[in-house]
mmCIF file of C-alpha atoms in Angstrom:
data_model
loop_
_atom_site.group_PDB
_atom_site.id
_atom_site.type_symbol
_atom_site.label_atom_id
_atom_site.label_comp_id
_atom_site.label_asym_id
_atom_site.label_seq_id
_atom_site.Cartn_x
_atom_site.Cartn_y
_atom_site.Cartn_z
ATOM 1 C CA UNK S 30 -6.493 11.186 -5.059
ATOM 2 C CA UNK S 31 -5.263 8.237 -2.737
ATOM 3 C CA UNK S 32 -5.896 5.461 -5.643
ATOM 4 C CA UNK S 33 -7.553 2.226 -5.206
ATOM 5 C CA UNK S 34 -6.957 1.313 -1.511
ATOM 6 C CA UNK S 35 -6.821 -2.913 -0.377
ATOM 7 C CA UNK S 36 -6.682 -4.106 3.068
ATOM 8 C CA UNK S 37 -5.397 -5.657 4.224
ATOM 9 C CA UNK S 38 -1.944 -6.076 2.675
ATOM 10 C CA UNK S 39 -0.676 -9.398 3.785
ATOM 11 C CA UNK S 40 -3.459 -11.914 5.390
ATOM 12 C CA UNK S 41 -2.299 -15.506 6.730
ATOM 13 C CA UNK S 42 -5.023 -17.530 8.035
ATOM 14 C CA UNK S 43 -5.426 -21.376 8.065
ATOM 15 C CA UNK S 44 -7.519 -23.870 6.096
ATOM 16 C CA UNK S 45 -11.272 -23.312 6.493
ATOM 17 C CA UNK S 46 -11.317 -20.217 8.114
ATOM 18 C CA UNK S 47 -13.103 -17.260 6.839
ATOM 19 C CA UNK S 48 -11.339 -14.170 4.663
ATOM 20 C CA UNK S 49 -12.445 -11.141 3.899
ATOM 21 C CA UNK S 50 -10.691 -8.679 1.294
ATOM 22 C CA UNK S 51 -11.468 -5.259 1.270
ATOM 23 C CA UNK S 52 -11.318 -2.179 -1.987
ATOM 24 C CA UNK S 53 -11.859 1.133 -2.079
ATOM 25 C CA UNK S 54 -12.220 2.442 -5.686
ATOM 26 C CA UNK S 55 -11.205 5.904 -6.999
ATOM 27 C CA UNK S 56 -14.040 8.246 -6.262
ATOM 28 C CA UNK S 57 -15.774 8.886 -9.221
ATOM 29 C CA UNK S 58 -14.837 5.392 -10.757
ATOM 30 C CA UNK S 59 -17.811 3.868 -12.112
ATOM 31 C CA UNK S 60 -16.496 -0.075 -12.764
ATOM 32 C CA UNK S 61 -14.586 -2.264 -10.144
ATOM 33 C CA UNK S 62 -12.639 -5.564 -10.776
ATOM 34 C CA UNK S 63 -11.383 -8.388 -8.683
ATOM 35 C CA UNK S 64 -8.315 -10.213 -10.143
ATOM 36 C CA UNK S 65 -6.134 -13.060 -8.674
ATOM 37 C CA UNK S 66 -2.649 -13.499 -9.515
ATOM 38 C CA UNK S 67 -0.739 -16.402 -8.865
ATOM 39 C CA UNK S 68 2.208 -17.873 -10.659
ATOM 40 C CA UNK S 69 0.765 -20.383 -12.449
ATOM 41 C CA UNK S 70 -2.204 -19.259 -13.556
ATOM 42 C CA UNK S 71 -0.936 -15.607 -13.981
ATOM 43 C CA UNK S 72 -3.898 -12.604 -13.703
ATOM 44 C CA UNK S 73 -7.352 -14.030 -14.031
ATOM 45 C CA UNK S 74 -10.315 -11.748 -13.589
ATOM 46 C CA UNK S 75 -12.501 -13.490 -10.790
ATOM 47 C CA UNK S 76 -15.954 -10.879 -11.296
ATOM 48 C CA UNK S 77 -16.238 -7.161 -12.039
ATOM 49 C CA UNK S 78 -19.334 -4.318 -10.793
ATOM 50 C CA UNK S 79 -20.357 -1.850 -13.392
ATOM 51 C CA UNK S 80 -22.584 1.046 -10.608
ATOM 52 C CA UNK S 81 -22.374 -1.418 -7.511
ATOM 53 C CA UNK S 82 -23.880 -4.069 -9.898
ATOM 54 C CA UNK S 83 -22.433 -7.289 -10.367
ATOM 55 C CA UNK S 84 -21.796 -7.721 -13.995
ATOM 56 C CA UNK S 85 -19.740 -10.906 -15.054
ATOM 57 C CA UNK S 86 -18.787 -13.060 -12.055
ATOM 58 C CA UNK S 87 -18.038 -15.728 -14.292
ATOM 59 C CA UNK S 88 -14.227 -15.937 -13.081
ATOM 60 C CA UNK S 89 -14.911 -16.767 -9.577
ATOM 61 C CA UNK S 90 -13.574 -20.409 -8.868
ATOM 62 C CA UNK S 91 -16.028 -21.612 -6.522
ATOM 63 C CA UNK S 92 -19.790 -20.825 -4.566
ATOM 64 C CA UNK S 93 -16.851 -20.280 -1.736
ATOM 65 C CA UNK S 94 -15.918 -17.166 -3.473
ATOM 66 C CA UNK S 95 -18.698 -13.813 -2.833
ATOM 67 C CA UNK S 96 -17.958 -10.174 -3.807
ATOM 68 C CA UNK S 97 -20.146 -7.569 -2.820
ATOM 69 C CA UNK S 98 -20.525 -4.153 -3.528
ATOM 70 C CA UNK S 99 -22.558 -2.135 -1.273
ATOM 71 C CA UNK S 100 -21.658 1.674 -2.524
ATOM 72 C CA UNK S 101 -19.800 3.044 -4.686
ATOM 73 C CA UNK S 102 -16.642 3.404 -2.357
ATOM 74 C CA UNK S 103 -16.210 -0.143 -0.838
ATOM 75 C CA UNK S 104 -16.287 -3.724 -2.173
ATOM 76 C CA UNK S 105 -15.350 -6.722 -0.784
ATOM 77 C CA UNK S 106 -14.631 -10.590 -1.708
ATOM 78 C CA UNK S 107 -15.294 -13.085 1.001
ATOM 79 C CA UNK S 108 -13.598 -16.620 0.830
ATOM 80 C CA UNK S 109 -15.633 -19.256 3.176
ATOM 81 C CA UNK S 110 -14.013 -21.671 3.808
ATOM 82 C CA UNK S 111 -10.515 -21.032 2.942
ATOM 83 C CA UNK S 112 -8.385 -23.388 1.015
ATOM 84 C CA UNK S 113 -4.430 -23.438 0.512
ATOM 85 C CA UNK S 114 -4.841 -22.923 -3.151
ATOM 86 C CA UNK S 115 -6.634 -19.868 -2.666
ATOM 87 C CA UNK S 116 -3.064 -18.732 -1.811
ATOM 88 C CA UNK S 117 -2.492 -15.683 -4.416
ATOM 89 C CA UNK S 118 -2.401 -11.940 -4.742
ATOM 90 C CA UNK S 119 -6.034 -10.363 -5.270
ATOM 91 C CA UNK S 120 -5.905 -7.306 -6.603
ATOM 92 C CA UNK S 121 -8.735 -5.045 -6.913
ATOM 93 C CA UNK S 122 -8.768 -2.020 -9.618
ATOM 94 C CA UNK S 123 -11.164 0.748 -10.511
ATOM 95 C CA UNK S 124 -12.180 2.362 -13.814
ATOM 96 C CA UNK S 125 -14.070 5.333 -15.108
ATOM 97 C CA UNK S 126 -15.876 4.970 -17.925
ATOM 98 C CA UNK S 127 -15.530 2.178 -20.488
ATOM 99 C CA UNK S 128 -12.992 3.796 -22.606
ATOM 100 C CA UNK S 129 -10.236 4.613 -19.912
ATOM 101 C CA UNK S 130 -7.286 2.631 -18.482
ATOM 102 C CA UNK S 131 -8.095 0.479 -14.701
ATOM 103 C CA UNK S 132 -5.853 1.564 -11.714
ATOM 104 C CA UNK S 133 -5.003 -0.817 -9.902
ATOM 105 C CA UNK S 134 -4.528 -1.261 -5.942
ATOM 106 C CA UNK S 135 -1.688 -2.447 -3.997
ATOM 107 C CA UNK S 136 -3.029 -5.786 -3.469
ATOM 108 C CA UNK S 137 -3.681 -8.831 -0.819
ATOM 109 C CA UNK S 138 -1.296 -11.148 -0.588
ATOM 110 C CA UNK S 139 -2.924 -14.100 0.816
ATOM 111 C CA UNK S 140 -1.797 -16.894 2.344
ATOM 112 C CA UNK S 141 -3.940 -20.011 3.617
ATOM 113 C CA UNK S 142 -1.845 -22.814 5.471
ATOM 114 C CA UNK M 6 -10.827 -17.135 -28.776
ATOM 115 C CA UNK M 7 -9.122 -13.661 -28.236
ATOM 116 C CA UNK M 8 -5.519 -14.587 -26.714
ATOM 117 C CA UNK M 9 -2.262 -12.406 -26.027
ATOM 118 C CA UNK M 10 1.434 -13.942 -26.093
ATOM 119 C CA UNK M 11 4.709 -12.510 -24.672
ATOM 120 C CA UNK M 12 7.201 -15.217 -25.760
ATOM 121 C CA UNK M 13 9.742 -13.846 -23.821
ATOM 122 C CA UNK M 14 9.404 -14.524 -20.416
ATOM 123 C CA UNK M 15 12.852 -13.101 -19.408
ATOM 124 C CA UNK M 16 14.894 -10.323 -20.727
ATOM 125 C CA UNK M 17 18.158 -8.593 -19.128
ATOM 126 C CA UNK M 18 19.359 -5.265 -20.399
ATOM 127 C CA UNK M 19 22.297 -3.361 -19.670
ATOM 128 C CA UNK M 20 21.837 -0.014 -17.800
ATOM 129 C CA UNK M 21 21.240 2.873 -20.071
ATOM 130 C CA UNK M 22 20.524 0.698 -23.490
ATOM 131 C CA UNK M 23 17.647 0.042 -25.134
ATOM 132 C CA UNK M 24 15.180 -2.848 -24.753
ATOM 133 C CA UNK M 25 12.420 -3.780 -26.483
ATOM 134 C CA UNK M 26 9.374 -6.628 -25.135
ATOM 135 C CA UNK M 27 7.470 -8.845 -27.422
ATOM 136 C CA UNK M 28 3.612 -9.350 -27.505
ATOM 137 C CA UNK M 29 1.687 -10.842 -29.787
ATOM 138 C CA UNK M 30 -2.013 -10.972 -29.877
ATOM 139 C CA UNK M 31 -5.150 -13.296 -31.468
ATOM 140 C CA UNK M 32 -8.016 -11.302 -32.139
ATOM 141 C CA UNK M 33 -11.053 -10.690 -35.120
ATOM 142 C CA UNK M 34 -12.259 -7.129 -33.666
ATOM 143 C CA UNK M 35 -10.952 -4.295 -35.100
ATOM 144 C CA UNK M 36 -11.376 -2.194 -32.728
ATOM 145 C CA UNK M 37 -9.640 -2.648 -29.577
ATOM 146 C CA UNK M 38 -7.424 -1.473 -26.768
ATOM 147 C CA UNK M 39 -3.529 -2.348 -26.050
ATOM 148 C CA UNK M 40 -1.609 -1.926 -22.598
ATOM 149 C CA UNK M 41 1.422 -2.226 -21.193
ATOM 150 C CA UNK M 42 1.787 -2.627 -17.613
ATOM 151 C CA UNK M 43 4.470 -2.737 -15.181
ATOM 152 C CA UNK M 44 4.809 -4.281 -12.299
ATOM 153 C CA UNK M 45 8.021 -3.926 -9.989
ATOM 154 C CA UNK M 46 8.572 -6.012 -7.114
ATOM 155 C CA UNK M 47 6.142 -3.991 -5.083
ATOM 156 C CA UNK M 48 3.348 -5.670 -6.827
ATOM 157 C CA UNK M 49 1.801 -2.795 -7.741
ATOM 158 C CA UNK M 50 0.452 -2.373 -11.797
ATOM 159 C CA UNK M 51 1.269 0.479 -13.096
ATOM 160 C CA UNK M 52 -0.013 1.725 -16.226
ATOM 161 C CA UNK M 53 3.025 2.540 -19.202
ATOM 162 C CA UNK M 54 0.935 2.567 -22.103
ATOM 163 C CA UNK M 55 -2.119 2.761 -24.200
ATOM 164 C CA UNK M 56 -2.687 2.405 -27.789
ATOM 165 C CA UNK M 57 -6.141 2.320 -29.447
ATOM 166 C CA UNK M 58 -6.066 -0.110 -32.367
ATOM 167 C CA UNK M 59 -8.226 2.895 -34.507
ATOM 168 C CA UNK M 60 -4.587 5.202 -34.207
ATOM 169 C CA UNK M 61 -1.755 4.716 -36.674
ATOM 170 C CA UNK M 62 0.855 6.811 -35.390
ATOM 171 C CA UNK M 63 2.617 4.611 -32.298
ATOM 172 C CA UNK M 64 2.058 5.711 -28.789
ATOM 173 C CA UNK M 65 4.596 7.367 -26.807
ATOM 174 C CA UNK M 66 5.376 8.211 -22.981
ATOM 175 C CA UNK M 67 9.050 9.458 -22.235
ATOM 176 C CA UNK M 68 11.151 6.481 -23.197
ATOM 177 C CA UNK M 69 8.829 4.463 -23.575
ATOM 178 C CA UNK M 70 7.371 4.099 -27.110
ATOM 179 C CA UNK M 71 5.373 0.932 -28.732
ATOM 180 C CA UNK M 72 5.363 -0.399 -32.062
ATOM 181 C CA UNK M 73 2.029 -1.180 -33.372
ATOM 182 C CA UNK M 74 1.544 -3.598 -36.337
ATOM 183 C CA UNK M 75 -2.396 -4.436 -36.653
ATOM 184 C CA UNK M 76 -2.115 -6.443 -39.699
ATOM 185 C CA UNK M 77 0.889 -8.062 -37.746
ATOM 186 C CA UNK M 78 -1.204 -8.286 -34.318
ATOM 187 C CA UNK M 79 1.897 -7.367 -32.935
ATOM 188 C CA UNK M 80 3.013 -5.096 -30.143
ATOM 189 C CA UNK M 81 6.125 -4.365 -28.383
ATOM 190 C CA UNK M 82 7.086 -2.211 -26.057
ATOM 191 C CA UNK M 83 10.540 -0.163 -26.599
ATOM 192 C CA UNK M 84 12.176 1.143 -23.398
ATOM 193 C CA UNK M 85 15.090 3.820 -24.241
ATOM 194 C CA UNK M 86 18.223 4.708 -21.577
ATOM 195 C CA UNK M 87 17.115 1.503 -19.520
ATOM 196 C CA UNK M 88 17.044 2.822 -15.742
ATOM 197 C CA UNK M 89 17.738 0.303 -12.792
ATOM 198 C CA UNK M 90 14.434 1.337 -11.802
ATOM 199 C CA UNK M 91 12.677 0.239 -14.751
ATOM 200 C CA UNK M 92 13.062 -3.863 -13.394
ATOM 201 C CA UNK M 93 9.869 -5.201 -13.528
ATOM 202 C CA UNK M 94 7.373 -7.857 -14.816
ATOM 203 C CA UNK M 95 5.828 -6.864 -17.510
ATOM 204 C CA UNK M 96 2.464 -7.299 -19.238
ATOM 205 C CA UNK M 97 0.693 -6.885 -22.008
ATOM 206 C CA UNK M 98 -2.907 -6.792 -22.205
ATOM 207 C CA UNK M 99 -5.850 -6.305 -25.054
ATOM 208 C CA UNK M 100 -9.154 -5.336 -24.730
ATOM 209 C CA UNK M 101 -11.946 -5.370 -27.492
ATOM 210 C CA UNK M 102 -14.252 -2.645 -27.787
ATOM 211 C CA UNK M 103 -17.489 -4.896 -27.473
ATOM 212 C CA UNK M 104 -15.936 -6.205 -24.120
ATOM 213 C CA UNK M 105 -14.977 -4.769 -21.026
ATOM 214 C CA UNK M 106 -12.642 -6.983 -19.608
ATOM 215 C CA UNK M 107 -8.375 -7.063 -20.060
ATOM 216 C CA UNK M 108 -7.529 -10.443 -21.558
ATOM 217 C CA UNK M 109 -3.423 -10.533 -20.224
ATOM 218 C CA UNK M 110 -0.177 -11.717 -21.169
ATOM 219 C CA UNK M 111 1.790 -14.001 -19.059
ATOM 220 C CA UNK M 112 4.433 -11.406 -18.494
ATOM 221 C CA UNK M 113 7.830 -10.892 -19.467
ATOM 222 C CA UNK M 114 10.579 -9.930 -16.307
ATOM 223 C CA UNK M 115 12.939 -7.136 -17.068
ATOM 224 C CA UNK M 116 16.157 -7.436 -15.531
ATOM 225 C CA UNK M 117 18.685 -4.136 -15.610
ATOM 226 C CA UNK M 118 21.937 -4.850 -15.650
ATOM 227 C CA UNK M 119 24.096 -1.697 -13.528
#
């Protein structure tokens, strides 16, 4: 298997624009997460899909923040409008079962000037 | 409120010695899940370990072994022979059986020494 797939790696874009973040889970993997990473806040979980359904999106900062999940291979989280402290690494990872480890994906590294 | 500590946010080894990582972890489940992951400078987390809080005897992979203390809420991670490639961040991360979410560490960087 290929493992969790982002895209795209790096994304630069400036303040206000829109982003768009894209995962494709492990076939066969059941639960997806979204996490952001940045230094000071370290790994927070931003919302997670249990079967393409949103289940806790309690993590995500801000109404600017959407994650969808339209099938079971492809998710994405949307940022509009983009702010410079959105700057981070979102990482998206992909679980079968509840009892089994996530894998995770490369991850976005996102920059917003 | 369920919380997990590394207190060691950097540690150096030298090449081919043994290291071993703090974590520490608040929690009044009894059952639960522990991780370590590893993440090298390629930003990608990579899964070292598991240990289910139910198992006594300490999990193992290679040179990497844990030691799990539940009454302690402790568990470190023990890397043996130290490899250059084994530099990384670190984390720790717990999971309770009646959630399904990783509550994380803040990471501990491994530095190897040549």
């Amino acid at each position: 298997d290929a493992g969790v797939i982002q895209s795209p790696r790096h994304e630069v874009t400036e303040m206000g624009q829109e982003v768009t973040l894209r995962c494709k889970p492990i076939s066969g993997h059941d639960y997806l997460f979204w996490y952001r990473q940045t230094m000071m806040r370290g790994l927070e979980l931003l919302i997670y899909f249990n079967n393409n359904v949103p289940i806790d999106d309690s993590g995500m900062p801000e109404d600017r923040f959407s994650a969808k999940m339209p099938n079971a291979s492809f998710s994405t989280l949307k940022i509009q409008p983009s702010e410079p402290r959105d700057s981070a690494v979102y990482f998206c990872a992909s679980r079968r079962g509840l009892y089994n480890e996530q894998f995770f994906g490369p991850g976005t590294r996102l920059t917003v000037l | 409120a369920q919380t997990v500590t590394q207190s060691q946010p950097e540690m150096s080894v030298q090449e081919a010695e043994t290291v071993t990582l703090s974590c520490t972890y608040d929690t009044s489940e009894s059952d639960y899940y522990l991780f370590w992951y590893k993440q090298p400078p390629s930003r990608q987390m990579i899964l070292v370990i598991r240990q289910e809080a139910y198992k006594q005897q300490n999990a193992t992979e290679n040179r990497f072994s844990v030691n799990f203390q539940k009454a302690a809420k402790s568990f470190s991670l023990k890397i043996s022979d130290s490899q250059l490639g084994d530099a990384a961040m670190y984390f720790c991360a717990y999971r309770p059986d009646s959630n399904y979410q990783l509550i994380w560490g803040a990471g501990t960087k491994l530095i190897i020494k040549p």
